[in-house]
């Protein structure tokens, strides 16, 4: 119809009435085509959104870790790899460390806890030098995974050429603070008989915020940024914009992968797929439930909306939340680059590189 009308109009062999009818028909066709195109674009966007939602919420038990399944275990004498998990408090670190301890004998690596006096988060410069020298030269304990509540250390600044592999986990900053607040009062099911330093204090987090108490001060949120920022003085200055940017830089450039507590299973799957030398079997172990949640705070009360609103007014919360969202975005990007969704199942992507034009022959 559209083609016929165009021919009639171009030939000018029709009366004005028929020409008008043809014009209207052509315009109608064009409008219909535009609507079809718009709906098609909307359909594509919807499909992408649904796929992303499925990826974000996929049951980890249905992953196929193809790369991890074909890699051979390297003998310890041939492997001097050092991994550092500088774990942030109350982010699920005990559960993850438990998986490492369970796998170390089977996968032939060592696990060592870094015990720091008085729960300090940083070391003196001389201690940093001793620590860096020790773990890079302690060949009897290689390959190794070190874990402890320690701020990031830049090994290259101490003249070390082969730097360790850093990994870590972050958590929604307010959830982390609330968890810690009740943990020091009620303890957890990991060591239920251990008396915590605030035992007997029954003040709720809501009550603490209402009276602007010290334990619930926004300054206590300043934890994940300095852990990733490092040992510089400015890192531990609550609300420092420089510290935030330094933490983001280190996360992207100096960590193999940083997971999130809320998606711990995905983090474990990503490590097994990427680094089976240490983490082969981690997904199965996590799914078994024995190591999926080793430490749970005995009593925790969800804050009221007005409490949350008051905390979120602070500059420190906004900066810590910015860092958390940055880490979450990066983790999702890495996860979606690693896995495909095929027939409702997470499958590791096939190799996307190969070698050619190799010379000399």
mmCIF file of C-alpha atoms in Angstrom:
data_model
loop_
_atom_site.group_PDB
_atom_site.id
_atom_site.type_symbol
_atom_site.label_atom_id
_atom_site.label_comp_id
_atom_site.label_asym_id
_atom_site.label_seq_id
_atom_site.Cartn_x
_atom_site.Cartn_y
_atom_site.Cartn_z
ATOM 1 C CA UNK A 1 0.000 0.000 0.000
ATOM 2 C CA UNK A 2 2.822 2.383 1.006
ATOM 3 C CA UNK A 3 4.728 1.628 -2.228
ATOM 4 C CA UNK A 4 1.629 2.036 -4.373
ATOM 5 C CA UNK A 5 0.787 5.403 -2.813
ATOM 6 C CA UNK A 6 4.309 6.654 -3.331
ATOM 7 C CA UNK A 7 4.230 5.686 -7.023
ATOM 8 C CA UNK A 8 0.878 7.362 -7.507
ATOM 9 C CA UNK A 9 2.043 10.561 -5.821
ATOM 10 C CA UNK A 10 5.332 10.639 -7.744
ATOM 11 C CA UNK A 11 3.496 10.183 -11.048
ATOM 12 C CA UNK A 12 0.950 12.882 -10.136
ATOM 13 C CA UNK A 13 -1.791 10.972 -11.969
ATOM 14 C CA UNK A 14 -4.404 11.119 -9.239
ATOM 15 C CA UNK A 15 -6.813 13.617 -7.906
ATOM 16 C CA UNK A 16 -5.989 15.499 -4.721
ATOM 17 C CA UNK A 17 -8.351 13.357 -2.620
ATOM 18 C CA UNK A 18 -6.552 10.117 -3.458
ATOM 19 C CA UNK A 19 -3.160 11.819 -2.885
ATOM 20 C CA UNK A 20 -4.225 12.898 0.592
ATOM 21 C CA UNK A 21 -5.382 9.369 1.400
ATOM 22 C CA UNK A 22 -2.032 7.991 0.290
ATOM 23 C CA UNK A 23 -0.107 10.561 2.366
ATOM 24 C CA UNK A 24 -2.122 9.637 5.426
ATOM 25 C CA UNK A 25 -1.522 5.957 4.766
ATOM 26 C CA UNK A 26 2.232 6.513 4.405
ATOM 27 C CA UNK A 27 2.350 8.561 7.616
ATOM 28 C CA UNK A 28 0.389 5.857 9.379
ATOM 29 C CA UNK A 29 2.822 3.191 8.200
ATOM 30 C CA UNK A 30 5.797 5.273 9.277
ATOM 31 C CA UNK A 31 4.266 5.832 12.704
ATOM 32 C CA UNK A 32 3.546 2.115 13.039
ATOM 33 C CA UNK A 33 7.138 1.239 12.109
ATOM 34 C CA UNK A 34 8.455 3.728 14.666
ATOM 35 C CA UNK A 35 6.238 2.203 17.351
ATOM 36 C CA UNK A 36 7.434 -1.301 16.462
ATOM 37 C CA UNK A 37 11.056 -0.123 16.670
ATOM 38 C CA UNK A 38 10.440 1.568 20.029
ATOM 39 C CA UNK A 39 8.762 -1.532 21.437
ATOM 40 C CA UNK A 40 11.597 -3.701 20.167
ATOM 41 C CA UNK A 41 14.146 -1.481 21.937
ATOM 42 C CA UNK A 42 12.072 -1.644 25.108
ATOM 43 C CA UNK A 43 11.932 -5.433 24.819
ATOM 44 C CA UNK A 44 15.723 -5.650 24.482
ATOM 45 C CA UNK A 45 16.228 -3.398 27.515
ATOM 46 C CA UNK A 46 13.767 -5.486 29.520
ATOM 47 C CA UNK A 47 15.518 -8.713 28.563
ATOM 48 C CA UNK A 48 18.863 -7.255 29.620
ATOM 49 C CA UNK A 49 17.405 -6.095 32.925
ATOM 50 C CA UNK A 50 15.885 -9.514 33.586
ATOM 51 C CA UNK A 51 19.156 -11.236 32.715
ATOM 52 C CA UNK A 52 21.092 -8.940 35.075
ATOM 53 C CA UNK A 53 18.579 -9.617 37.836
ATOM 54 C CA UNK A 54 18.935 -13.349 37.276
ATOM 55 C CA UNK A 55 22.724 -13.075 37.357
ATOM 56 C CA UNK A 56 22.631 -11.082 40.579
ATOM 57 C CA UNK A 57 20.301 -13.568 42.265
ATOM 58 C CA UNK A 58 21.403 -16.854 40.740
ATOM 59 C CA UNK A 59 21.579 -19.819 43.081
ATOM 60 C CA UNK A 60 25.270 -20.495 43.581
ATOM 61 C CA UNK A 61 24.660 -24.250 43.775
ATOM 62 C CA UNK A 62 24.052 -24.286 40.017
ATOM 63 C CA UNK A 63 27.466 -22.953 38.981
ATOM 64 C CA UNK A 64 29.690 -24.879 36.618
ATOM 65 C CA UNK A 65 33.300 -23.948 37.344
ATOM 66 C CA UNK A 66 34.859 -25.270 34.161
ATOM 67 C CA UNK A 67 38.264 -23.623 34.482
ATOM 68 C CA UNK A 68 38.674 -24.670 38.110
ATOM 69 C CA UNK A 69 37.827 -28.268 37.254
ATOM 70 C CA UNK A 70 40.639 -28.729 34.736
ATOM 71 C CA UNK A 71 43.529 -26.985 36.485
ATOM 72 C CA UNK A 72 46.177 -29.158 38.089
ATOM 73 C CA UNK A 73 47.358 -28.581 41.654
ATOM 74 C CA UNK A 74 50.905 -27.198 41.598
ATOM 75 C CA UNK A 75 53.327 -28.799 44.020
ATOM 76 C CA UNK A 76 54.240 -26.469 46.929
ATOM 77 C CA UNK A 77 57.947 -26.549 46.054
ATOM 78 C CA UNK A 78 57.121 -24.980 42.704
ATOM 79 C CA UNK A 79 54.840 -22.276 44.058
ATOM 80 C CA UNK A 80 55.876 -19.231 46.114
ATOM 81 C CA UNK A 81 52.465 -17.517 45.958
ATOM 82 C CA UNK A 82 51.462 -15.369 48.951
ATOM 83 C CA UNK A 83 47.849 -14.226 49.416
ATOM 84 C CA UNK A 84 46.889 -11.591 51.988
ATOM 85 C CA UNK A 85 43.332 -11.321 53.210
ATOM 86 C CA UNK A 86 43.414 -8.144 55.313
ATOM 87 C CA UNK A 87 39.959 -8.813 56.683
ATOM 88 C CA UNK A 88 37.670 -5.969 57.765
ATOM 89 C CA UNK A 89 35.919 -6.701 61.107
ATOM 90 C CA UNK A 90 32.306 -7.914 60.943
ATOM 91 C CA UNK A 91 32.181 -8.627 57.228
ATOM 92 C CA UNK A 92 31.870 -12.424 57.325
ATOM 93 C CA UNK A 93 35.621 -12.872 57.574
ATOM 94 C CA UNK A 94 35.505 -15.754 60.075
ATOM 95 C CA UNK A 95 33.346 -17.835 57.720
ATOM 96 C CA UNK A 96 35.657 -17.186 54.799
ATOM 97 C CA UNK A 97 38.807 -17.911 56.827
ATOM 98 C CA UNK A 98 37.178 -21.167 57.942
ATOM 99 C CA UNK A 99 36.876 -22.247 54.324
ATOM 100 C CA UNK A 100 40.572 -21.504 53.741
ATOM 101 C CA UNK A 101 41.562 -23.614 56.763
ATOM 102 C CA UNK A 102 39.367 -26.451 55.530
ATOM 103 C CA UNK A 103 40.954 -26.403 52.054
ATOM 104 C CA UNK A 104 44.611 -25.807 52.891
ATOM 105 C CA UNK A 105 45.670 -29.424 53.415
ATOM 106 C CA UNK A 106 43.804 -30.739 50.401
ATOM 107 C CA UNK A 107 45.044 -27.971 48.095
ATOM 108 C CA UNK A 108 48.546 -27.897 49.609
ATOM 109 C CA UNK A 109 48.974 -24.379 50.927
ATOM 110 C CA UNK A 110 49.496 -22.828 54.364
ATOM 111 C CA UNK A 111 47.108 -20.570 56.274
ATOM 112 C CA UNK A 112 48.481 -18.190 58.906
ATOM 113 C CA UNK A 113 46.641 -15.742 61.151
ATOM 114 C CA UNK A 114 48.237 -12.324 61.692
ATOM 115 C CA UNK A 115 47.804 -11.542 65.384
ATOM 116 C CA UNK A 116 48.319 -7.845 66.109
ATOM 117 C CA UNK A 117 48.810 -6.618 69.672
ATOM 118 C CA UNK A 118 45.822 -4.833 71.235
ATOM 119 C CA UNK A 119 43.784 -5.266 68.047
ATOM 120 C CA UNK A 120 45.646 -2.437 66.342
ATOM 121 C CA UNK A 121 44.848 -1.967 62.655
ATOM 122 C CA UNK A 122 48.235 -0.566 61.639
ATOM 123 C CA UNK A 123 51.903 -1.405 62.231
ATOM 124 C CA UNK A 124 54.893 0.810 62.938
ATOM 125 C CA UNK A 125 57.230 1.399 60.003
ATOM 126 C CA UNK A 126 59.816 -0.988 61.484
ATOM 127 C CA UNK A 127 57.138 -3.640 62.036
ATOM 128 C CA UNK A 128 55.951 -3.195 58.463
ATOM 129 C CA UNK A 129 59.491 -3.840 57.218
ATOM 130 C CA UNK A 130 59.821 -6.935 59.407
ATOM 131 C CA UNK A 131 56.419 -8.208 58.280
ATOM 132 C CA UNK A 132 57.093 -7.617 54.583
ATOM 133 C CA UNK A 133 60.546 -9.218 54.770
ATOM 134 C CA UNK A 134 59.305 -12.156 56.792
ATOM 135 C CA UNK A 135 56.360 -13.318 54.696
ATOM 136 C CA UNK A 136 58.184 -12.866 51.391
ATOM 137 C CA UNK A 137 61.254 -14.844 52.518
ATOM 138 C CA UNK A 138 59.599 -17.541 54.679
ATOM 139 C CA UNK A 139 59.881 -20.170 51.968
ATOM 140 C CA UNK A 140 59.003 -23.050 54.292
ATOM 141 C CA UNK A 141 55.479 -21.620 54.580
ATOM 142 C CA UNK A 142 54.879 -20.999 50.893
ATOM 143 C CA UNK A 143 52.438 -21.033 49.223
ATOM 144 C CA UNK A 144 50.495 -19.221 51.923
ATOM 145 C CA UNK A 145 47.363 -17.301 52.746
ATOM 146 C CA UNK A 146 47.752 -14.748 55.555
ATOM 147 C CA UNK A 147 44.672 -13.266 57.189
ATOM 148 C CA UNK A 148 44.178 -10.651 59.885
ATOM 149 C CA UNK A 149 42.653 -7.270 60.721
ATOM 150 C CA UNK A 150 45.429 -5.228 59.130
ATOM 151 C CA UNK A 151 45.330 -2.143 56.908
ATOM 152 C CA UNK A 152 46.682 -2.445 53.368
ATOM 153 C CA UNK A 153 50.485 -2.372 53.038
ATOM 154 C CA UNK A 154 52.143 -1.404 49.759
ATOM 155 C CA UNK A 155 54.913 -3.996 49.384
ATOM 156 C CA UNK A 156 56.519 -2.171 46.461
ATOM 157 C CA UNK A 157 57.408 0.754 48.728
ATOM 158 C CA UNK A 158 59.695 -1.677 50.603
ATOM 159 C CA UNK A 159 61.492 -2.749 47.437
ATOM 160 C CA UNK A 160 59.624 -6.021 46.972
ATOM 161 C CA UNK A 161 59.330 -6.939 43.304
ATOM 162 C CA UNK A 162 56.892 -9.853 43.532
ATOM 163 C CA UNK A 163 53.994 -8.474 45.524
ATOM 164 C CA UNK A 164 51.441 -10.679 47.312
ATOM 165 C CA UNK A 165 47.911 -11.144 46.002
ATOM 166 C CA UNK A 166 45.403 -9.129 48.029
ATOM 167 C CA UNK A 167 41.758 -10.146 48.471
ATOM 168 C CA UNK A 168 39.065 -8.760 50.775
ATOM 169 C CA UNK A 169 35.344 -8.461 51.569
ATOM 170 C CA UNK A 170 33.309 -5.331 52.328
ATOM 171 C CA UNK A 171 29.844 -4.871 53.784
ATOM 172 C CA UNK A 172 27.080 -2.269 53.847
ATOM 173 C CA UNK A 173 28.653 0.238 56.291
ATOM 174 C CA UNK A 174 25.620 0.752 58.530
ATOM 175 C CA UNK A 175 24.919 -2.987 58.735
ATOM 176 C CA UNK A 176 28.554 -3.558 59.660
ATOM 177 C CA UNK A 177 28.411 -0.926 62.437
ATOM 178 C CA UNK A 178 25.155 -2.268 63.889
ATOM 179 C CA UNK A 179 26.560 -5.801 63.842
ATOM 180 C CA UNK A 180 29.699 -4.675 65.667
ATOM 181 C CA UNK A 181 27.668 -2.609 68.169
ATOM 182 C CA UNK A 182 25.693 -5.665 69.316
ATOM 183 C CA UNK A 183 28.663 -8.038 68.964
ATOM 184 C CA UNK A 184 30.666 -6.252 71.702
ATOM 185 C CA UNK A 185 27.596 -6.476 73.975
ATOM 186 C CA UNK A 186 26.248 -9.963 73.337
ATOM 187 C CA UNK A 187 29.024 -11.859 71.585
ATOM 188 C CA UNK A 188 28.271 -14.542 69.006
ATOM 189 C CA UNK A 189 27.671 -18.236 68.532
ATOM 190 C CA UNK A 190 31.297 -18.838 67.529
ATOM 191 C CA UNK A 191 32.583 -18.376 71.088
ATOM 192 C CA UNK A 192 29.374 -18.019 73.110
ATOM 193 C CA UNK A 193 31.041 -18.179 76.545
ATOM 194 C CA UNK A 194 33.574 -15.425 75.874
ATOM 195 C CA UNK A 195 32.668 -12.246 77.754
ATOM 196 C CA UNK A 196 32.810 -9.181 75.490
ATOM 197 C CA UNK A 197 34.023 -5.761 76.584
ATOM 198 C CA UNK A 198 30.522 -4.199 76.615
ATOM 199 C CA UNK A 199 28.794 -7.196 78.204
ATOM 200 C CA UNK A 200 25.897 -6.149 80.417
ATOM 201 C CA UNK A 201 25.248 -2.927 78.487
ATOM 202 C CA UNK A 202 21.712 -3.375 77.147
ATOM 203 C CA UNK A 203 21.321 0.008 75.478
ATOM 204 C CA UNK A 204 19.980 -0.460 71.957
ATOM 205 C CA UNK A 205 21.541 1.099 68.895
ATOM 206 C CA UNK A 206 18.441 3.280 68.517
ATOM 207 C CA UNK A 207 18.811 4.599 72.063
ATOM 208 C CA UNK A 208 22.505 5.247 71.540
ATOM 209 C CA UNK A 209 21.880 7.256 68.372
ATOM 210 C CA UNK A 210 19.067 9.195 70.013
ATOM 211 C CA UNK A 211 21.408 10.471 72.728
ATOM 212 C CA UNK A 212 24.367 10.834 70.282
ATOM 213 C CA UNK A 213 26.429 8.235 72.140
ATOM 214 C CA UNK A 214 30.059 7.495 71.426
ATOM 215 C CA UNK A 215 29.618 3.801 70.533
ATOM 216 C CA UNK A 216 27.242 4.618 67.681
ATOM 217 C CA UNK A 217 28.994 7.785 66.500
ATOM 218 C CA UNK A 218 29.362 8.078 62.713
ATOM 219 C CA UNK A 219 33.135 8.152 63.265
ATOM 220 C CA UNK A 220 32.882 4.425 64.041
ATOM 221 C CA UNK A 221 31.725 3.919 60.464
ATOM 222 C CA UNK A 222 35.205 4.976 59.304
ATOM 223 C CA UNK A 223 36.624 1.474 58.941
ATOM 224 C CA UNK A 224 36.490 0.077 55.414
ATOM 225 C CA UNK A 225 37.993 3.142 53.732
ATOM 226 C CA UNK A 226 41.097 3.235 55.965
ATOM 227 C CA UNK A 227 41.563 -0.558 55.667
ATOM 228 C CA UNK A 228 41.888 -0.158 51.898
ATOM 229 C CA UNK A 229 43.659 3.201 52.058
ATOM 230 C CA UNK A 230 46.564 1.876 54.109
ATOM 231 C CA UNK A 231 49.085 3.110 56.651
ATOM 232 C CA UNK A 232 49.248 6.799 55.742
ATOM 233 C CA UNK A 233 48.173 9.172 58.498
ATOM 234 C CA UNK A 234 45.480 10.732 56.302
ATOM 235 C CA UNK A 235 43.857 7.308 55.809
ATOM 236 C CA UNK A 236 42.680 7.345 59.423
ATOM 237 C CA UNK A 237 41.325 10.880 59.379
ATOM 238 C CA UNK A 238 37.503 10.341 59.395
ATOM 239 C CA UNK A 239 35.873 12.061 56.433
ATOM 240 C CA UNK A 240 39.061 12.458 54.387
ATOM 241 C CA UNK A 241 38.296 12.779 50.690
ATOM 242 C CA UNK A 242 41.891 11.834 49.871
ATOM 243 C CA UNK A 243 41.537 8.609 51.859
ATOM 244 C CA UNK A 244 38.376 7.687 49.940
ATOM 245 C CA UNK A 245 40.067 8.160 46.575
ATOM 246 C CA UNK A 246 43.163 6.254 47.711
ATOM 247 C CA UNK A 247 40.993 3.372 48.922
ATOM 248 C CA UNK A 248 39.174 3.214 45.583
ATOM 249 C CA UNK A 249 42.481 3.290 43.717
ATOM 250 C CA UNK A 250 43.911 0.424 45.780
ATOM 251 C CA UNK A 251 40.742 -1.655 45.406
ATOM 252 C CA UNK A 252 40.936 -1.516 41.623
ATOM 253 C CA UNK A 253 44.709 -1.673 41.134
ATOM 254 C CA UNK A 254 46.057 -3.694 44.051
ATOM 255 C CA UNK A 255 43.416 -6.347 44.810
ATOM 256 C CA UNK A 256 42.689 -9.461 42.795
ATOM 257 C CA UNK A 257 39.029 -9.303 43.813
ATOM 258 C CA UNK A 258 36.965 -7.674 46.568
ATOM 259 C CA UNK A 259 33.652 -9.328 47.410
ATOM 260 C CA UNK A 260 30.680 -8.215 49.468
ATOM 261 C CA UNK A 261 29.234 -9.873 52.560
ATOM 262 C CA UNK A 262 25.752 -9.830 51.084
ATOM 263 C CA UNK A 263 26.976 -11.998 48.164
ATOM 264 C CA UNK A 264 29.592 -14.109 49.924
ATOM 265 C CA UNK A 265 28.715 -17.220 47.918
ATOM 266 C CA UNK A 266 29.350 -15.375 44.662
ATOM 267 C CA UNK A 267 32.712 -14.142 45.973
ATOM 268 C CA UNK A 268 33.739 -17.705 46.818
ATOM 269 C CA UNK A 269 32.641 -18.967 43.396
ATOM 270 C CA UNK A 270 34.585 -16.200 41.682
ATOM 271 C CA UNK A 271 37.726 -17.086 43.641
ATOM 272 C CA UNK A 272 37.406 -20.774 42.815
ATOM 273 C CA UNK A 273 36.917 -20.032 39.130
ATOM 274 C CA UNK A 274 39.830 -17.578 38.998
ATOM 275 C CA UNK A 275 42.261 -19.021 41.535
ATOM 276 C CA UNK A 276 41.639 -22.788 41.829
ATOM 277 C CA UNK A 277 45.197 -23.301 43.057
ATOM 278 C CA UNK A 278 43.968 -22.240 46.505
ATOM 279 C CA UNK A 279 40.178 -22.366 46.273
ATOM 280 C CA UNK A 280 39.329 -25.544 44.387
ATOM 281 C CA UNK A 281 36.352 -27.102 46.199
ATOM 282 C CA UNK A 282 35.370 -23.890 48.009
ATOM 283 C CA UNK A 283 31.914 -23.683 46.446
ATOM 284 C CA UNK A 284 31.006 -27.237 47.401
ATOM 285 C CA UNK A 285 32.297 -26.642 50.930
ATOM 286 C CA UNK A 286 30.310 -23.420 51.245
ATOM 287 C CA UNK A 287 27.154 -25.062 49.915
ATOM 288 C CA UNK A 288 27.445 -27.874 52.433
ATOM 289 C CA UNK A 289 26.563 -25.342 55.143
ATOM 290 C CA UNK A 290 29.326 -26.351 57.540
ATOM 291 C CA UNK A 291 31.431 -23.312 56.673
ATOM 292 C CA UNK A 292 28.844 -20.955 55.234
ATOM 293 C CA UNK A 293 28.168 -19.001 58.423
ATOM 294 C CA UNK A 294 30.559 -19.671 61.285
ATOM 295 C CA UNK A 295 29.896 -16.519 63.302
ATOM 296 C CA UNK A 296 26.509 -14.959 64.001
ATOM 297 C CA UNK A 297 25.928 -12.188 66.533
ATOM 298 C CA UNK A 298 23.799 -13.579 69.377
ATOM 299 C CA UNK A 299 21.416 -10.624 69.541
ATOM 300 C CA UNK A 300 20.886 -7.864 67.002
ATOM 301 C CA UNK A 301 18.002 -5.397 66.742
ATOM 302 C CA UNK A 302 17.232 -3.778 63.384
ATOM 303 C CA UNK A 303 17.477 0.038 63.678
ATOM 304 C CA UNK A 304 14.359 2.167 63.311
ATOM 305 C CA UNK A 305 13.898 4.265 60.124
ATOM 306 C CA UNK A 306 14.498 7.505 62.034
ATOM 307 C CA UNK A 307 17.756 6.095 63.402
ATOM 308 C CA UNK A 308 18.922 5.143 59.930
ATOM 309 C CA UNK A 309 17.954 8.567 58.592
ATOM 310 C CA UNK A 310 19.973 10.311 61.289
ATOM 311 C CA UNK A 311 23.082 8.214 60.598
ATOM 312 C CA UNK A 312 22.752 8.795 56.861
ATOM 313 C CA UNK A 313 22.897 12.540 57.373
ATOM 314 C CA UNK A 314 26.566 12.282 58.334
ATOM 315 C CA UNK A 315 29.352 12.983 55.852
ATOM 316 C CA UNK A 316 31.252 9.917 57.023
ATOM 317 C CA UNK A 317 28.356 7.577 56.256
ATOM 318 C CA UNK A 318 27.993 9.133 52.808
ATOM 319 C CA UNK A 319 31.681 8.569 52.071
ATOM 320 C CA UNK A 320 31.760 5.012 53.417
ATOM 321 C CA UNK A 321 28.590 4.241 51.484
ATOM 322 C CA UNK A 322 30.133 5.708 48.329
ATOM 323 C CA UNK A 323 33.106 3.379 48.778
ATOM 324 C CA UNK A 324 30.835 0.389 49.411
ATOM 325 C CA UNK A 325 28.761 1.104 46.285
ATOM 326 C CA UNK A 326 31.985 1.528 44.285
ATOM 327 C CA UNK A 327 33.193 -1.876 45.526
ATOM 328 C CA UNK A 328 29.794 -3.441 44.797
ATOM 329 C CA UNK A 329 29.753 -2.087 41.243
ATOM 330 C CA UNK A 330 33.267 -3.395 40.606
ATOM 331 C CA UNK A 331 32.404 -6.804 42.053
ATOM 332 C CA UNK A 332 29.296 -7.115 39.882
ATOM 333 C CA UNK A 333 31.302 -6.124 36.812
ATOM 334 C CA UNK A 334 33.953 -8.767 37.515
ATOM 335 C CA UNK A 335 31.302 -11.381 38.280
ATOM 336 C CA UNK A 336 29.371 -10.765 35.072
ATOM 337 C CA UNK A 337 32.613 -10.795 33.072
ATOM 338 C CA UNK A 338 33.430 -14.215 34.537
ATOM 339 C CA UNK A 339 30.086 -16.032 34.321
ATOM 340 C CA UNK A 340 27.363 -16.448 31.693
ATOM 341 C CA UNK A 341 23.747 -17.341 32.354
ATOM 342 C CA UNK A 342 22.875 -20.364 30.208
ATOM 343 C CA UNK A 343 19.625 -22.282 30.673
ATOM 344 C CA UNK A 344 19.213 -20.875 34.157
ATOM 345 C CA UNK A 345 22.721 -21.916 35.223
ATOM 346 C CA UNK A 346 25.849 -19.906 35.987
ATOM 347 C CA UNK A 347 28.575 -21.137 33.624
ATOM 348 C CA UNK A 348 32.092 -19.804 33.512
ATOM 349 C CA UNK A 349 32.846 -18.046 30.238
ATOM 350 C CA UNK A 350 35.155 -19.798 27.806
ATOM 351 C CA UNK A 351 38.623 -18.459 27.099
ATOM 352 C CA UNK A 352 38.472 -15.307 25.000
ATOM 353 C CA UNK A 353 42.118 -15.224 24.002
ATOM 354 C CA UNK A 354 44.544 -17.361 22.018
ATOM 355 C CA UNK A 355 48.099 -17.075 20.688
ATOM 356 C CA UNK A 356 49.068 -16.749 17.049
ATOM 357 C CA UNK A 357 51.944 -15.623 14.803
ATOM 358 C CA UNK A 358 54.402 -17.147 17.265
ATOM 359 C CA UNK A 359 58.017 -16.663 16.110
ATOM 360 C CA UNK A 360 60.501 -18.183 15.640
ATOM 361 C CA UNK A 361 58.810 -21.349 14.483
#
